[in-house]
Amino acid sequence: GLSSARAAEILARDGPNALTPPKATPEIVKFLRQMIGGFSILLWIGAGFSWISFGIQLAQGTDSAFDNLYLGVVLALVVILTGIFAYYQEAKSTNIMASFSKMIPQQALVLRDAEKKELPADQLVVGDIVEIKGGDRIPADIRLIFTQGCKVDNSSLTGESEPQSRSCDFTHENPLETRNIAFYSTTCVEGTATGIVINTGDRTIIGRIASLASGVGNEKTPIAIEIEHFVWLVAGVAVSIGVLFFIISVSMRYRILDSIIFLIGIIVANVPEGLLATVTVSLSLTAKRMAKKNCLVKNLEAVETLGSTSIICSDKTGTLTQNRMTVAHLWFDNQIYSADTSEDQTTQPFDQSSPSWTALSKIVTLCNRAEFRPGQENLPIMKRVVVGDASETALLKFSEVILGDVMSIRAQNKKVAEIPFNSTNKFQLSIHETADPHDKRFLLVMKGAPERILERCSTIMINGKEEPLDSEKAEAFQTAYMELGGMGERVLGFCHLYLPENEFPETFQFDTDSMNFPTSNLCFVGLLSMIDPPRSTVPDAVSKCRSAGIKVIMVTGDHPITAKAIAKSVGIISATSETVEDIAKRLNIPVEQVNRREATAAVVNGMELKDMSSEQLDSILREHAEIVFARTSPQQKLIIVEGCQRQGAVVAVTGDGVNDSPALKKADIGIAMGIAGSDAAKNAADMVLLDDNFASIVTGVEEGRLIFDNLKKTIAYTLTKNIAELCPFLIYIIASIPMPIGTITILFIDLGTDIIPSVALAYEKAESDIMNRRPRNKRKDRLVNHQLAVYSYLQIGIMQSVGAFVTYFTVYAEQGFLPSTLLGVRVHWESAASNDFEDSYGQQWTYYQRMYLQWTGYTAFFVSITIQQVADLIIRKTRRNSIFQQGLFRNKVIWVGIFSQIGIAAILTYGLGHVTALNFTPLRFQYWFVAVPFAILIWVYDEIRKLLIRRYPGSWWDKNMYY
Amino acid sequence: GLIFLFYLVFYGFLAALFTFTMWVMLQTLSNDVPKYRDRISSPGLMISPKPDTALEFYFNKSDSQSYSEYVTTLQNFLESYNDSKQLQNIDCARGKIFDQSDAAVKKACRFNINELGQCSGKEDKNFGYSKGAPCVLVKMNRVIGLKPEGEPHIECTAKEEGMVNINYFPSNGAMDLMYFPYYGKSLHAHYLQPLVAVQLAITPNGTKEEIAIECKILGSPNLKNQDDRDKFLGRIAFKVQMLE
């Protein structure tokens, strides 16, 4: 091997043997983005204006100049704090992922300084000699110099699911094809090998693909687009109302400075300061919930993307299936039996009384080289780790389930000779002593490709008796073989022969090279067929997708027949639908004559796909509801994803291999497998499926749809009170009444009382089965549609304003200022020099006495908005159903929200009521109830709205009032 | 079309509801006395004339134009104190609270303008402005039901000594208790609040200087004159600058 010194030199030259992680955005850029994104820019403008007016007023020597300085500082603080919060949330979800990928540091066995050493794999350099054994991950691209039964799983690289044998022979010009190279990040399935490192890090084949993948740009997530749309909408309203009233106030001969202060108020009232933070919290709550259900979301926004998914391109192996071969069918005594293929089988229900089964089970048990790894006796059989290839593993587990301790059976039937499976023979043979001490015969057992096995048989066992294999029985065999093969299953034939005692005495020396024993005229016993069976939860999940309007497309590297069989068994191709080929077969006409439109299903071969133009692919995707892509390479996955996106679909793609990463990136939501997935795939994906189970995606979809609905509710809730905050300013400007609510007070609503309730809406349960409606159309079904804005702004918002104004006028009237006295008093009211301001009863007020009353007005207005927001919160629980259908108490968090809201309001009013700067005053108790009738009205009105929507679907009311 | 109609009805309903609730609320109020008077438990002080710019008197004693506004204001203000306007007012017993809570018709006590002496505008039409001894009327804010205790009187001090000599009319700057309590605009229509005239005889030293003056109500335990936040509660500060 290399000397440590030389290795260090090369390491210094080439760098560590690790993939360069995708270029991360610098933290400071991320942070700054949070600081100026969304509404922040508006608030910065507000803060800037505040400071400008502070400067001007200070120069003029106005007493209240510092109010504006504080307001500016508060606004800036709001922006910075919400920015820090959003940044922290984002960083938190990124960290989950970072810790995830660092879980297992890889080790490699290297020859250095003529000594074998365990080194971290990233220390490897070109020229190192490494040893690998079954189960290891290949630590770099290596050229093999010694192999022993070495097989590698290249599926993450090439998509081929079959393990490939590796040898020292150079067999092909193409490095991907030749047998003497093993690739970085693939796994060695069995055997051992020694090799020389030829490429490390980014220069490995995988590294090159990974760097290609990072070239595929990240698209904006649908929810990001929705939020942007919403921010624009609200900012547009804020700016246009602000500018409009700026012009109005200037033309009403207000001073420019006053007009600017009004503008700040209008902006602050219009911008839902807490909303983006609330949205982030809601998304991360859902992300947590999804993580519990095995969907780990890397990017918070992907939570919702999953909900708007309209096409899922799913892998077959491991995602739809259990990723292990399992015995599915048996054929003996001229009859096909089905075996249990579920994940946790403990018994097999088929009829085991026939003596043929006894014989067959013996062959299955004995003619098998697979073994359980020791020390797993306490694990369920299905979970135990087996050394051996997939079919032998299946057979071993199958017989262990039925017969019990296979290893002791094998010990009792001692193996005396063996010919392992090879591709020329296509059979496996072994010779055993029998368990019966009185029976001195040897038993020869053989399994292999059914047609090859049958060739070697002259008899067949029926009900335990050997019968001659005539053409009728051979015909029956053929039918069974075809039927099992047609189900996409891998079929094996089994036969045996008891060697006559006289020819093969106990001492007989079997020689497997010269084959000094019979290998023909055997007795055929039966067939076993195996398949990688679907996960038991998948058919249900697929049918859920179907009712949810999500198209599930299977993309697999497997054979079309197997792919189709699995697609049928999980419901991706439904029982009644036919492919073009099926129709051709049924009608007995050539494929070309079939009307393609009649075929709802399609199985597309990767070879066909290669020659297809994108128009042809589009038409396939459009015309067929049920599609399976078989024999596809991971590269073709990208083409399929792009095709789906051209249809306007939101595409989710699952993948595990490195080659999947471009498709994962390209997809609207890339889903990597947590168990089988490569790091590259996990890096490229937006979400990691911890249990590799398709059904978890569907749960994720459900959560994603729910959060979309609930975000609508949160936003509707939050926007409503903006009008109640805005109206005071507008009426103040137009009617020149004393200011009904202060800018700081507004911030206390937006960032105080309203925060917990709006997060509480994220816990709301779905109103109806959200999995029974079509995925949202990303062009039409907006998060904030105009119905939502209009209903919140122009209906509930106005009602709230009316309620709050009634409280405001009540407070003033009961202190001596009747509403008529208040109109047009602004200038005089706000003049600090005016200290004998007369009320409706002839009393005179000093400036401070008036200001204190004004703050009482702020507090009353604030309390009224809070009280009416309770009603708003309750009505937002549902959009269509009655609250009583939804249940008032099912979502306990809503009540936490309501109590927090009232609690915070009470603390502000009574606890902080003496802090002048906050402009709260202890409020008379009865003023809390002035707005209650309006709160009730809001509730009743919304119930009527929902009732009419339910009663008259599609009506004018439904179209205008349902958001 | 329909949407327009809908909003017409919707807002019509809201407007009606607003009007109705406001009407109900107003029905609960008395015409005579506001429901709560806790926000003005203690009255503020104010002066007349009140300069436009933050309580700063700025005039030239030899230029009648420069103080004509003050003079006019004072004349107008004192108009309602003319004897001819006080015909229905009665002479009340001095030094006592004039409690008429049982009377259906509340009488107003006469305030004799002659008590303002040189500042009554009768002798000196210019209220002393032309002589370098300007008059300023100090009044206490009307507060319904307020009954001052003790012997309330106004006292003014200049921040710096020797710039101004201060005279009070009535003497000692007293506010007679008979003018209290006040029963509100509707019951007590002819009520006149007592006035204290302060004549600031500016000495040659104080001429051209900006003189800061603070007046306070003293001698009554229930009239506050020291509040950190409210600088007009029972006191008032203003500045006078006179040129020659």
mmCIF file with all atom_site columns, C-alpha atoms in Angstrom, chain B residues 149-211:
data_model
loop_
_atom_site.group_PDB
_atom_site.id
_atom_site.type_symbol
_atom_site.label_atom_id
_atom_site.label_alt_id
_atom_site.label_comp_id
_atom_site.label_asym_id
_atom_site.label_entity_id
_atom_site.label_seq_id
_atom_site.pdbx_PDB_ins_code
_atom_site.Cartn_x
_atom_site.Cartn_y
_atom_site.Cartn_z
_atom_site.occupancy
_atom_site.B_iso_or_equiv
_atom_site.pdbx_formal_charge
_atom_site.auth_seq_id
_atom_site.auth_comp_id
_atom_site.auth_asym_id
_atom_site.auth_atom_id
_atom_site.pdbx_PDB_model_num
ATOM 1  C CA . GLU B 1 149 ? -62.105 73.810 49.751 1.00 0.00 ? 149 GLU B CA 1
ATOM 2  C CA . GLY B 1 150 ? -60.314 76.486 51.754 1.00 0.00 ? 150 GLY B CA 1
ATOM 3  C CA . GLU B 1 151 ? -59.653 79.867 50.174 1.00 0.00 ? 151 GLU B CA 1
ATOM 4  C CA . PRO B 1 152 ? -58.474 79.393 46.663 1.00 0.00 ? 152 PRO B CA 1
ATOM 5  C CA . HIS B 1 153 ? -56.431 82.156 45.169 1.00 0.00 ? 153 HIS B CA 1
ATOM 6  C CA . ILE B 1 154 ? -54.110 82.677 42.240 1.00 0.00 ? 154 ILE B CA 1
ATOM 7  C CA . GLU B 1 155 ? -50.491 83.433 42.807 1.00 0.00 ? 155 GLU B CA 1
ATOM 8  C CA . CYS B 1 156 ? -48.032 84.201 40.072 1.00 0.00 ? 156 CYS B CA 1
ATOM 9  C CA . THR B 1 157 ? -44.283 84.257 40.258 1.00 0.00 ? 157 THR B CA 1
ATOM 10 C CA . ALA B 1 158 ? -41.672 85.388 37.813 1.00 0.00 ? 158 ALA B CA 1
ATOM 11 C CA . LYS B 1 159 ? -38.765 83.098 37.353 1.00 0.00 ? 159 LYS B CA 1
ATOM 12 C CA . GLU B 1 160 ? -36.253 85.886 37.850 1.00 0.00 ? 160 GLU B CA 1
ATOM 13 C CA . GLU B 1 161 ? -36.616 88.578 40.460 1.00 0.00 ? 161 GLU B CA 1
ATOM 14 C CA . GLY B 1 162 ? -36.821 92.257 39.779 1.00 0.00 ? 162 GLY B CA 1
ATOM 15 C CA . MET B 1 163 ? -38.084 92.157 36.283 1.00 0.00 ? 163 MET B CA 1
ATOM 16 C CA . VAL B 1 164 ? -41.743 92.472 36.983 1.00 0.00 ? 164 VAL B CA 1
ATOM 17 C CA . ASN B 1 165 ? -44.122 93.603 39.711 1.00 0.00 ? 165 ASN B CA 1
ATOM 18 C CA . ILE B 1 166 ? -47.288 91.616 39.892 1.00 0.00 ? 166 ILE B CA 1
ATOM 19 C CA . ASN B 1 167 ? -50.664 92.989 40.974 1.00 0.00 ? 167 ASN B CA 1
ATOM 20 C CA . TYR B 1 168 ? -53.803 90.949 41.431 1.00 0.00 ? 168 TYR B CA 1
ATOM 21 C CA . PHE B 1 169 ? -57.438 91.961 40.912 1.00 0.00 ? 169 PHE B CA 1
ATOM 22 C CA . PRO B 1 170 ? -59.415 91.117 42.994 1.00 0.00 ? 170 PRO B CA 1
ATOM 23 C CA . SER B 1 171 ? -56.838 91.628 45.637 1.00 0.00 ? 171 SER B CA 1
ATOM 24 C CA . ASN B 1 172 ? -54.791 88.599 46.618 1.00 0.00 ? 172 ASN B CA 1
ATOM 25 C CA . GLY B 1 173 ? -55.991 86.923 43.444 1.00 0.00 ? 173 GLY B CA 1
ATOM 26 C CA . ALA B 1 174 ? -58.838 85.363 45.387 1.00 0.00 ? 174 ALA B CA 1
ATOM 27 C CA . MET B 1 175 ? -61.471 83.218 43.722 1.00 0.00 ? 175 MET B CA 1
ATOM 28 C CA . ASP B 1 176 ? -64.643 83.420 45.650 1.00 0.00 ? 176 ASP B CA 1
ATOM 29 C CA . LEU B 1 177 ? -66.298 80.126 46.658 1.00 0.00 ? 177 LEU B CA 1
ATOM 30 C CA . MET B 1 178 ? -69.732 81.476 45.779 1.00 0.00 ? 178 MET B CA 1
ATOM 31 C CA . TYR B 1 179 ? -69.032 80.764 42.113 1.00 0.00 ? 179 TYR B CA 1
ATOM 32 C CA . PHE B 1 180 ? -68.907 77.060 42.825 1.00 0.00 ? 180 PHE B CA 1
ATOM 33 C CA . PRO B 1 181 ? -70.139 74.474 42.092 1.00 0.00 ? 181 PRO B CA 1
ATOM 34 C CA . TYR B 1 182 ? -70.860 74.588 38.393 1.00 0.00 ? 182 TYR B CA 1
ATOM 35 C CA . TYR B 1 183 ? -73.930 72.680 37.225 1.00 0.00 ? 183 TYR B CA 1
ATOM 36 C CA . GLY B 1 184 ? -73.211 72.255 33.561 1.00 0.00 ? 184 GLY B CA 1
ATOM 37 C CA . LYS B 1 185 ? -74.096 74.042 30.362 1.00 0.00 ? 185 LYS B CA 1
ATOM 38 C CA . SER B 1 186 ? -77.749 73.123 30.204 1.00 0.00 ? 186 SER B CA 1
ATOM 39 C CA . LEU B 1 187 ? -78.701 73.731 33.843 1.00 0.00 ? 187 LEU B CA 1
ATOM 40 C CA . HIS B 1 188 ? -76.384 76.586 34.484 1.00 0.00 ? 188 HIS B CA 1
ATOM 41 C CA . ALA B 1 189 ? -76.632 78.508 31.242 1.00 0.00 ? 189 ALA B CA 1
ATOM 42 C CA . HIS B 1 190 ? -75.665 81.924 32.545 1.00 0.00 ? 190 HIS B CA 1
ATOM 43 C CA . TYR B 1 191 ? -72.797 80.747 34.707 1.00 0.00 ? 191 TYR B CA 1
ATOM 44 C CA . LEU B 1 192 ? -69.729 82.905 34.614 1.00 0.00 ? 192 LEU B CA 1
ATOM 45 C CA . GLN B 1 193 ? -66.523 81.552 35.936 1.00 0.00 ? 193 GLN B CA 1
ATOM 46 C CA . PRO B 1 194 ? -64.629 83.801 38.344 1.00 0.00 ? 194 PRO B CA 1
ATOM 47 C CA . LEU B 1 195 ? -61.647 85.618 36.920 1.00 0.00 ? 195 LEU B CA 1
ATOM 48 C CA . VAL B 1 196 ? -58.420 86.818 38.416 1.00 0.00 ? 196 VAL B CA 1
ATOM 49 C CA . ALA B 1 197 ? -56.607 89.565 36.579 1.00 0.00 ? 197 ALA B CA 1
ATOM 50 C CA . VAL B 1 198 ? -52.872 89.640 36.847 1.00 0.00 ? 198 VAL B CA 1
ATOM 51 C CA . GLN B 1 199 ? -51.173 92.856 35.968 1.00 0.00 ? 199 GLN B CA 1
ATOM 52 C CA . LEU B 1 200 ? -47.547 92.513 35.124 1.00 0.00 ? 200 LEU B CA 1
ATOM 53 C CA . ALA B 1 201 ? -45.818 95.807 35.655 1.00 0.00 ? 201 ALA B CA 1
ATOM 54 C CA . ILE B 1 202 ? -42.608 95.246 33.789 1.00 0.00 ? 202 ILE B CA 1
ATOM 55 C CA . THR B 1 203 ? -39.670 97.078 35.320 1.00 0.00 ? 203 THR B CA 1
ATOM 56 C CA . PRO B 1 204 ? -36.997 98.721 33.152 1.00 0.00 ? 204 PRO B CA 1
ATOM 57 C CA . ASN B 1 205 ? -34.845 95.745 34.067 1.00 0.00 ? 205 ASN B CA 1
ATOM 58 C CA . GLY B 1 206 ? -37.317 93.381 32.541 1.00 0.00 ? 206 GLY B CA 1
ATOM 59 C CA . THR B 1 207 ? -37.871 95.275 29.385 1.00 0.00 ? 207 THR B CA 1
ATOM 60 C CA . LYS B 1 208 ? -36.717 93.484 26.287 1.00 0.00 ? 208 LYS B CA 1
ATOM 61 C CA . GLU B 1 209 ? -36.158 90.399 28.413 1.00 0.00 ? 209 GLU B CA 1
ATOM 62 C CA . GLU B 1 210 ? -38.159 87.241 28.093 1.00 0.00 ? 210 GLU B CA 1
ATOM 63 C CA . ILE B 1 211 ? -39.887 86.882 31.434 1.00 0.00 ? 211 ILE B CA 1
#
